[in-house]
mmCIF file of C-alpha atoms in Angstrom:
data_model
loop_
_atom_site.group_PDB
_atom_site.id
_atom_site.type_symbol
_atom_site.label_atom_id
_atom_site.label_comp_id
_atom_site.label_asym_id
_atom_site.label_seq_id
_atom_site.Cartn_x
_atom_site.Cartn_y
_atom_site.Cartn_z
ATOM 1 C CA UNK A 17 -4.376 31.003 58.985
ATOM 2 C CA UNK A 18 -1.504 32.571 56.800
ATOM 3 C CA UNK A 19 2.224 31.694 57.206
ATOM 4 C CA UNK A 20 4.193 33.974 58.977
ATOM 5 C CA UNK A 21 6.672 35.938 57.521
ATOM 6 C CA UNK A 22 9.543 34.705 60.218
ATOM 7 C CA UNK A 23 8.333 31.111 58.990
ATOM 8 C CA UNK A 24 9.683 31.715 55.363
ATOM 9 C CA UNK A 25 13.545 30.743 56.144
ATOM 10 C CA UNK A 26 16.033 30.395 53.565
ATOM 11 C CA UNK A 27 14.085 28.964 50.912
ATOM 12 C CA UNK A 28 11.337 31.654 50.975
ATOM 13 C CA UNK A 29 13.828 34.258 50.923
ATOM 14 C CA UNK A 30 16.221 32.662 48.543
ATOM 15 C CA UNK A 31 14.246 34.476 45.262
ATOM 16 C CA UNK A 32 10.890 35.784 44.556
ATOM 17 C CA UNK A 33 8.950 32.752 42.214
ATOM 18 C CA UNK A 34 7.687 35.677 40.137
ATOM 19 C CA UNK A 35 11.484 36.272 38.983
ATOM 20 C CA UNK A 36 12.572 32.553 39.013
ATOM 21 C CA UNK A 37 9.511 31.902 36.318
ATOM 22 C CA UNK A 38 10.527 34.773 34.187
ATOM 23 C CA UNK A 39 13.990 33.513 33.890
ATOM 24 C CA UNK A 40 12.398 29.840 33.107
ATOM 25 C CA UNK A 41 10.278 31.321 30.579
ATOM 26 C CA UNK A 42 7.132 30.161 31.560
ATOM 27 C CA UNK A 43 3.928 30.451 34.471
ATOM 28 C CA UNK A 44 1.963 28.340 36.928
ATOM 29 C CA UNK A 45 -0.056 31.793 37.602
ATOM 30 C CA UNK A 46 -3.143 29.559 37.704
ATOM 31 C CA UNK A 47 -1.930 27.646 40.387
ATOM 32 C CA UNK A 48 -2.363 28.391 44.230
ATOM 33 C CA UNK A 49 -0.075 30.730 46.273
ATOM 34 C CA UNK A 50 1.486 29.141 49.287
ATOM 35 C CA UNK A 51 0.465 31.082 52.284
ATOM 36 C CA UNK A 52 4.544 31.718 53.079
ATOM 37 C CA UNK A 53 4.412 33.109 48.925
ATOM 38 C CA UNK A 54 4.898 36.994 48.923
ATOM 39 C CA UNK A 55 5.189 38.278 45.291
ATOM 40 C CA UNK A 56 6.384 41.206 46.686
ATOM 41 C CA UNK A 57 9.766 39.696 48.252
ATOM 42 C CA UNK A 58 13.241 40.879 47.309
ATOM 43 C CA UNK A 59 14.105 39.212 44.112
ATOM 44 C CA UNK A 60 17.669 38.563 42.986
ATOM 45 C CA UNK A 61 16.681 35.945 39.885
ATOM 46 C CA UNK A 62 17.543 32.530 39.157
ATOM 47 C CA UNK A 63 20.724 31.758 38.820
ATOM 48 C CA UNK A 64 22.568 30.734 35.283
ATOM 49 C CA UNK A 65 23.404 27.373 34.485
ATOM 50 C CA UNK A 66 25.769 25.695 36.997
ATOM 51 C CA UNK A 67 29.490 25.683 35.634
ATOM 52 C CA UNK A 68 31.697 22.551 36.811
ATOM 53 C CA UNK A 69 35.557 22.900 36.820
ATOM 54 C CA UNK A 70 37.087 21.438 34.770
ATOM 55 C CA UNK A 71 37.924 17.202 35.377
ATOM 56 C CA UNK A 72 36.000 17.496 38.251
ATOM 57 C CA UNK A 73 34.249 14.074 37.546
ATOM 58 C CA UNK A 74 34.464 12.422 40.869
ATOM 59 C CA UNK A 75 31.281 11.359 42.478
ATOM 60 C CA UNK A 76 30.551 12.866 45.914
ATOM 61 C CA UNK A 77 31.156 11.020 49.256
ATOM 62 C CA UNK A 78 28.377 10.254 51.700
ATOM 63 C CA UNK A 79 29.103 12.982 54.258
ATOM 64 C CA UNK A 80 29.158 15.803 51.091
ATOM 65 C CA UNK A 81 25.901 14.156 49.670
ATOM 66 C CA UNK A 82 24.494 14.174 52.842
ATOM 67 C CA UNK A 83 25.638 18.215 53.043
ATOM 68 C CA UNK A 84 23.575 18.504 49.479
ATOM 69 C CA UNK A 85 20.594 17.349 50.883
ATOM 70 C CA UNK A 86 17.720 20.343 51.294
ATOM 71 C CA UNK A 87 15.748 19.989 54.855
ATOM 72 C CA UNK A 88 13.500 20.968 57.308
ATOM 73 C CA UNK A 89 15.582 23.871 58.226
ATOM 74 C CA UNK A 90 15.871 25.200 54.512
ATOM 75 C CA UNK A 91 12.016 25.033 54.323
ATOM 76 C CA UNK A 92 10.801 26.749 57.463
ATOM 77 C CA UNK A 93 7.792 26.027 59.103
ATOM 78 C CA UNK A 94 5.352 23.925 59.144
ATOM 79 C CA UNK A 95 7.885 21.592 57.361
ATOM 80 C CA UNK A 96 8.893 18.789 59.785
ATOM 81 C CA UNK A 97 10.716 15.286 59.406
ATOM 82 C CA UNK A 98 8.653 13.141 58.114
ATOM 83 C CA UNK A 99 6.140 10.744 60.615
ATOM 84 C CA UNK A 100 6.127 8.214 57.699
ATOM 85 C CA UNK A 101 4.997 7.130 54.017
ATOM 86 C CA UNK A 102 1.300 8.193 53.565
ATOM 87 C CA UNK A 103 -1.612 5.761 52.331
ATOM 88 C CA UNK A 104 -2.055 7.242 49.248
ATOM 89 C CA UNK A 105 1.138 5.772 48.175
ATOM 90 C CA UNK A 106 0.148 2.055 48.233
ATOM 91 C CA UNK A 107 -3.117 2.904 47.492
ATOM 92 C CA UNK A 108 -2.997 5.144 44.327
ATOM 93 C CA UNK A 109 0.246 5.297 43.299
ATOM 94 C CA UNK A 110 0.720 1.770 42.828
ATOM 95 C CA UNK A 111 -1.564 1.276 39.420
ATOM 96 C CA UNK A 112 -1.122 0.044 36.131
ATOM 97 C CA UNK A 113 -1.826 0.732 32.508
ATOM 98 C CA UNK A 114 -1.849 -0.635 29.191
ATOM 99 C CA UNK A 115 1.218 2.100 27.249
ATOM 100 C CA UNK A 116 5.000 1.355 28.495
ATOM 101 C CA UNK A 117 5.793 4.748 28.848
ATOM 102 C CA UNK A 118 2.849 5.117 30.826
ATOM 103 C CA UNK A 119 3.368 2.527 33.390
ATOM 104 C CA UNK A 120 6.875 3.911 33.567
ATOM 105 C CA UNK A 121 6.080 6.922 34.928
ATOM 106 C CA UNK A 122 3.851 5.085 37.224
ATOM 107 C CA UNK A 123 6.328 2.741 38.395
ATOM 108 C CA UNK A 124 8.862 5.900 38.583
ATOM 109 C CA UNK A 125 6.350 7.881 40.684
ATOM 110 C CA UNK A 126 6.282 5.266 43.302
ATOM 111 C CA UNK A 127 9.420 4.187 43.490
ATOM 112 C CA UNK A 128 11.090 7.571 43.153
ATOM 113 C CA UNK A 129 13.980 6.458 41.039
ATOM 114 C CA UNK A 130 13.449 7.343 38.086
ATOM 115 C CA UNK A 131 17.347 6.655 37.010
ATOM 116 C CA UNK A 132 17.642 3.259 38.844
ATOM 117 C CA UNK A 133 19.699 2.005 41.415
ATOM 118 C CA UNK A 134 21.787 4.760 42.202
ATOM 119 C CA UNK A 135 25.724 3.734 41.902
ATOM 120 C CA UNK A 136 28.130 4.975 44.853
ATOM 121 C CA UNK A 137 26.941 7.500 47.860
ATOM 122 C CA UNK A 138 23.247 8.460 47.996
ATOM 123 C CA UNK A 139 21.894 10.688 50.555
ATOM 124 C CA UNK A 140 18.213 11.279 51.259
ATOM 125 C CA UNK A 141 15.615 13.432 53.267
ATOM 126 C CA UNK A 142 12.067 12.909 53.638
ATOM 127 C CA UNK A 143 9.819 15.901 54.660
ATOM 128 C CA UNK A 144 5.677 16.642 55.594
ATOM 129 C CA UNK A 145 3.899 19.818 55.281
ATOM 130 C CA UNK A 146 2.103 20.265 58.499
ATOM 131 C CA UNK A 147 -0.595 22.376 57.299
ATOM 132 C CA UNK A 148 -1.366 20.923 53.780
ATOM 133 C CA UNK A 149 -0.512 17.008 54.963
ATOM 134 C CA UNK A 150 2.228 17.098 51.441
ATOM 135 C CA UNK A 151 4.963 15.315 51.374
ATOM 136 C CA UNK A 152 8.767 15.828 49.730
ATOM 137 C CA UNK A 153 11.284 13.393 49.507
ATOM 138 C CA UNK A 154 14.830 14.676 48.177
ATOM 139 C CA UNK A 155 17.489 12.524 47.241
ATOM 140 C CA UNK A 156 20.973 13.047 45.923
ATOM 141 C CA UNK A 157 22.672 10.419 44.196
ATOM 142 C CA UNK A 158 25.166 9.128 41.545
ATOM 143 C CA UNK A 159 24.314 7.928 38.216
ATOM 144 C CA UNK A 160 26.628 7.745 34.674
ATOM 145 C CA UNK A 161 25.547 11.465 33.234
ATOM 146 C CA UNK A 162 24.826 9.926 29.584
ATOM 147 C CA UNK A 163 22.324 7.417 31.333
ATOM 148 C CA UNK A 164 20.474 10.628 33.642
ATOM 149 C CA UNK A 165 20.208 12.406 30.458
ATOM 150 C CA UNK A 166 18.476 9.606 28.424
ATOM 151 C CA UNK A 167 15.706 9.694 30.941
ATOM 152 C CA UNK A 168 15.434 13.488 31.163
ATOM 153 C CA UNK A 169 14.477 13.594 27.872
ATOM 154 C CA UNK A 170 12.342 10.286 28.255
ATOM 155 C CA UNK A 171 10.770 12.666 30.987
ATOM 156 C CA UNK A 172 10.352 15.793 28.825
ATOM 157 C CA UNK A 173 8.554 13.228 26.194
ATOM 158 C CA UNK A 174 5.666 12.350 28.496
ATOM 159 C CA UNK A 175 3.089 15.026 28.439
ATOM 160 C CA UNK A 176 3.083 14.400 25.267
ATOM 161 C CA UNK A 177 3.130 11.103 25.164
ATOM 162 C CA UNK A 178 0.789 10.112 28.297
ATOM 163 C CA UNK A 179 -0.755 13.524 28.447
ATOM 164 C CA UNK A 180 -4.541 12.206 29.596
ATOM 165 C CA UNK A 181 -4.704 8.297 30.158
ATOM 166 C CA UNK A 182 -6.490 5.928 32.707
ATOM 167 C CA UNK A 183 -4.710 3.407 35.281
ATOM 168 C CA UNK A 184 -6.180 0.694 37.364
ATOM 169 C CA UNK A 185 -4.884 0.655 40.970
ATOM 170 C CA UNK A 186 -4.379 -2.869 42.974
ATOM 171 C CA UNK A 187 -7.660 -2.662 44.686
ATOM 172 C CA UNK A 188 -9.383 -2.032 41.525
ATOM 173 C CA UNK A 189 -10.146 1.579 41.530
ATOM 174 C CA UNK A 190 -9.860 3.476 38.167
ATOM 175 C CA UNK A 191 -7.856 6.787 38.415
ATOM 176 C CA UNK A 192 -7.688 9.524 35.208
ATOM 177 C CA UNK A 193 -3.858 10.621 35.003
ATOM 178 C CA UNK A 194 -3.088 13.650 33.271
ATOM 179 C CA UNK A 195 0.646 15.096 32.701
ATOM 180 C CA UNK A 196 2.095 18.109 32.187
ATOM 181 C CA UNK A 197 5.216 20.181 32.313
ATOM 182 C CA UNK A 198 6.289 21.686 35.662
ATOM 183 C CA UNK A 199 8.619 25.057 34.725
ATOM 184 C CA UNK A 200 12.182 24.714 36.089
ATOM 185 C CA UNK A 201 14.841 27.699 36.659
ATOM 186 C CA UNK A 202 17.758 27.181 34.723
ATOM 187 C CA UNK A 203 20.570 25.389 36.802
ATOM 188 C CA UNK A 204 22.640 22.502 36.928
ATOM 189 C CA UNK A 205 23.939 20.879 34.020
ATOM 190 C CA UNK A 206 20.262 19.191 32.620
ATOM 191 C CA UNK A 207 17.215 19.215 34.474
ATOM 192 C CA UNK A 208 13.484 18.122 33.591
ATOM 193 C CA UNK A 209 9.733 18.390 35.798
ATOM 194 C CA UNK A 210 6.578 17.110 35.127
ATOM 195 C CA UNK A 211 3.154 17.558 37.460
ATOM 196 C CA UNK A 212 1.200 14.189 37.806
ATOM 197 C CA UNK A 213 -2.343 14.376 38.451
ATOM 198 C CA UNK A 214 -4.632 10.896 39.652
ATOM 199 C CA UNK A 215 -8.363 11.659 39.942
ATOM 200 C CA UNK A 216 -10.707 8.914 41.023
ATOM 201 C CA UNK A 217 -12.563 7.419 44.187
ATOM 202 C CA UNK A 218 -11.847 5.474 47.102
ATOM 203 C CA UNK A 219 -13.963 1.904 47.919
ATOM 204 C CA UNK A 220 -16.384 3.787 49.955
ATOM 205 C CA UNK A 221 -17.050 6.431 46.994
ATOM 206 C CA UNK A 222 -15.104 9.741 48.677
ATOM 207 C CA UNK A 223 -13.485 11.444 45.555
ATOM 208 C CA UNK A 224 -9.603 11.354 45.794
ATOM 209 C CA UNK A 225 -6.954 14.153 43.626
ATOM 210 C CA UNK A 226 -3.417 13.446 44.126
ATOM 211 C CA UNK A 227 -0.839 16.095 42.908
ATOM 212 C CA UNK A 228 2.306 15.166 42.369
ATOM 213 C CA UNK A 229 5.630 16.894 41.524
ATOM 214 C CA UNK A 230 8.754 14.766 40.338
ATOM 215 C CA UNK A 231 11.724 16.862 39.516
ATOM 216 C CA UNK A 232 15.522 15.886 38.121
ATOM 217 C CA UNK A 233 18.666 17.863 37.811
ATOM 218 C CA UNK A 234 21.680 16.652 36.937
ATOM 219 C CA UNK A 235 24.950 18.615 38.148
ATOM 220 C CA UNK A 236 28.269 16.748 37.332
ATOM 221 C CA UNK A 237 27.827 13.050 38.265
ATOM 222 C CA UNK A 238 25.454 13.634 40.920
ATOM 223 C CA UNK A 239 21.221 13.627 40.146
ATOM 224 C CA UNK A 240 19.049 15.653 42.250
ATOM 225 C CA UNK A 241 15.458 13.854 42.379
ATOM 226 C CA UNK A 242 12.535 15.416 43.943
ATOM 227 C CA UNK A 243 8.645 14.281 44.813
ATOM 228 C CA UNK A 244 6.344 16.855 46.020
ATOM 229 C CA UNK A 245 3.292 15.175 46.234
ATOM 230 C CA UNK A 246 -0.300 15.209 48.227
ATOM 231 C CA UNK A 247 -4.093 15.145 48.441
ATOM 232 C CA UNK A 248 -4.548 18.778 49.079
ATOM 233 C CA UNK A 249 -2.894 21.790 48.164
ATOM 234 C CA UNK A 250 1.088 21.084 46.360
ATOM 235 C CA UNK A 251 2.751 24.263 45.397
ATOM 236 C CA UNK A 252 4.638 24.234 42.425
ATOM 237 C CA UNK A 253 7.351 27.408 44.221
ATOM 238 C CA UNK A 254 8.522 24.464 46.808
ATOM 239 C CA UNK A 255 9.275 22.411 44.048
ATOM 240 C CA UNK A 256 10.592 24.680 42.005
ATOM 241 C CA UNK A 257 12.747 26.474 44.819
ATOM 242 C CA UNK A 258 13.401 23.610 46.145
ATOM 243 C CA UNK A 259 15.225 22.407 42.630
ATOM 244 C CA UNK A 260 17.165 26.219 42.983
ATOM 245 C CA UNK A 261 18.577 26.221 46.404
ATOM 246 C CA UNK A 262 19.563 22.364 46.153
ATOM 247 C CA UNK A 263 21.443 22.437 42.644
ATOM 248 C CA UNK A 264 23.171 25.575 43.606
ATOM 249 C CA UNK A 265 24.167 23.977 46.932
ATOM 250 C CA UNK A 266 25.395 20.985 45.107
ATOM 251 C CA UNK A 267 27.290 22.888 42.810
ATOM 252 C CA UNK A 268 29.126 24.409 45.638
ATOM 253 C CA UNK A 269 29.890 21.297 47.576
ATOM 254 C CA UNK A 270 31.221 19.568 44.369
ATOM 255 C CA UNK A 271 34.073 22.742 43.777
ATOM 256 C CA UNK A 272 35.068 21.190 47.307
ATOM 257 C CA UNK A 273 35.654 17.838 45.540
ATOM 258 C CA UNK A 274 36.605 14.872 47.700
ATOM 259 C CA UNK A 275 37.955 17.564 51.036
ATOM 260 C CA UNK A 276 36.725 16.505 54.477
ATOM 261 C CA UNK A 277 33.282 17.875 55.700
#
């Protein structure tokens, strides 16, 4: 059954994803509309590149990057707090493979932190798609801006890189990964996507596709990382709209700098 149009919240109304891919420069036409989608939706663009004052290099405290944190509410339904880390997890995404880059993304997809152990205040929500059983997890957290850089463009390296290659899971099942870029709009300071494909089969034979979306921004000293993953339908507009409304939310609580929330 569609979405309803009162289910689209803030994020569905935030910009139409046929503007914020024209601004990006690029298309996922071939990909699935979510049901909430409406190309027809007021569009007011994506928004330029986020502009820090000046000095303002001092990392976030807990409450603010708790206030940076897209949820639930943001989303709309059928988005919900999360009931808990799905199976596919330990049982597809933790595989190996024979190139380093290869089994870092791996490890990175897993894990989720794909800049390390964040340093200072971290904040983090965890969210499931009721109809399409996805799953987004959205952290904000604090990393040296040289080092979050480094690994965007380790990240932007990778479909070229790993494009098509093969990984073994722990219970022995062999899974084709493919990689690709994953458009972003143009905010924050640096930002990078990629969408992870795993094809194979389960013990019993049942064929198994995992989609997953990992996304980084960097706005001042803060990193916005973000997983969109599942076995059935993952639409590339949460992700990407996702990446919008958080960096520009960020960007706003950082001009605030260290005041009380």
């Amino acid at each position: 059954m569609p979405r309803p149009p009162a289910t689209r919240a803030l994020l569905a109304s935030a910009l139409s994803a046929t503007a914020l891919l024209a601004t990006a420069g690029c298309s996922v036409d071939d990909e699935p509309r979510p049901r909430w989608f409406s190309a027809s939706a007021s569009a007011t663009g994506a928004s330029p590149a986020v502009e820090q004052p000046a000095g303002s290099g001092a990392v976030l405290t807990e409450a603010q990057a708790r206030a940076a944190l897209v949820t639930e509410a943001d989303l709309g339904e059928p988005w919900a707090p999360t009931r808990g880390a799905r199976t596919w997890r330990d049982g597809l995404l933790k595989a190996t493979t024979e190139d380093r880059d290869c089994q870092r993304l791996l490890d990175t997809l897993y894990t989720e932190e794909p800049f390390g152990t964040p340093k200072g205040p971290q904040a983090t929500s965890a969210l499931d798609d009721g109809d399409t059983d996805a799953q987004l997890h959205y952290r904000v957290t604090a990393h040296p801006p040289a080092a979050v850089d480094r690994t965007l463009d380790w990240m932007k390296s990778l479909p070229g890189r790993c494009g098509r290659f093969t990984a073994a899971t722990t219970r022995g099942g062999i899974q084709g990964v493919e990689v690709g870029d994953l458009p972003l709009p143009p905010v924050g300071d640096a930002r990078q996507a990629l969408r992870v494909t795993l094809a194979g089969e389960t013990e019993e034979g049942e064929l198994t596709y995992l989609t997953v979306d990992l996304a980084a921004v960097r706005v001042g000293e803060e990193t916005i990382t973000l997983t969109n993953a599942g076995l059935d339908e993952v639409y590339a507009e949460v992700t990407q709209q996702a990446v919008q409304l958080g960096a520009q939310r960020l960007a706003e609580i950082r001009k605030q700098g260290r005041a009380q929330i």
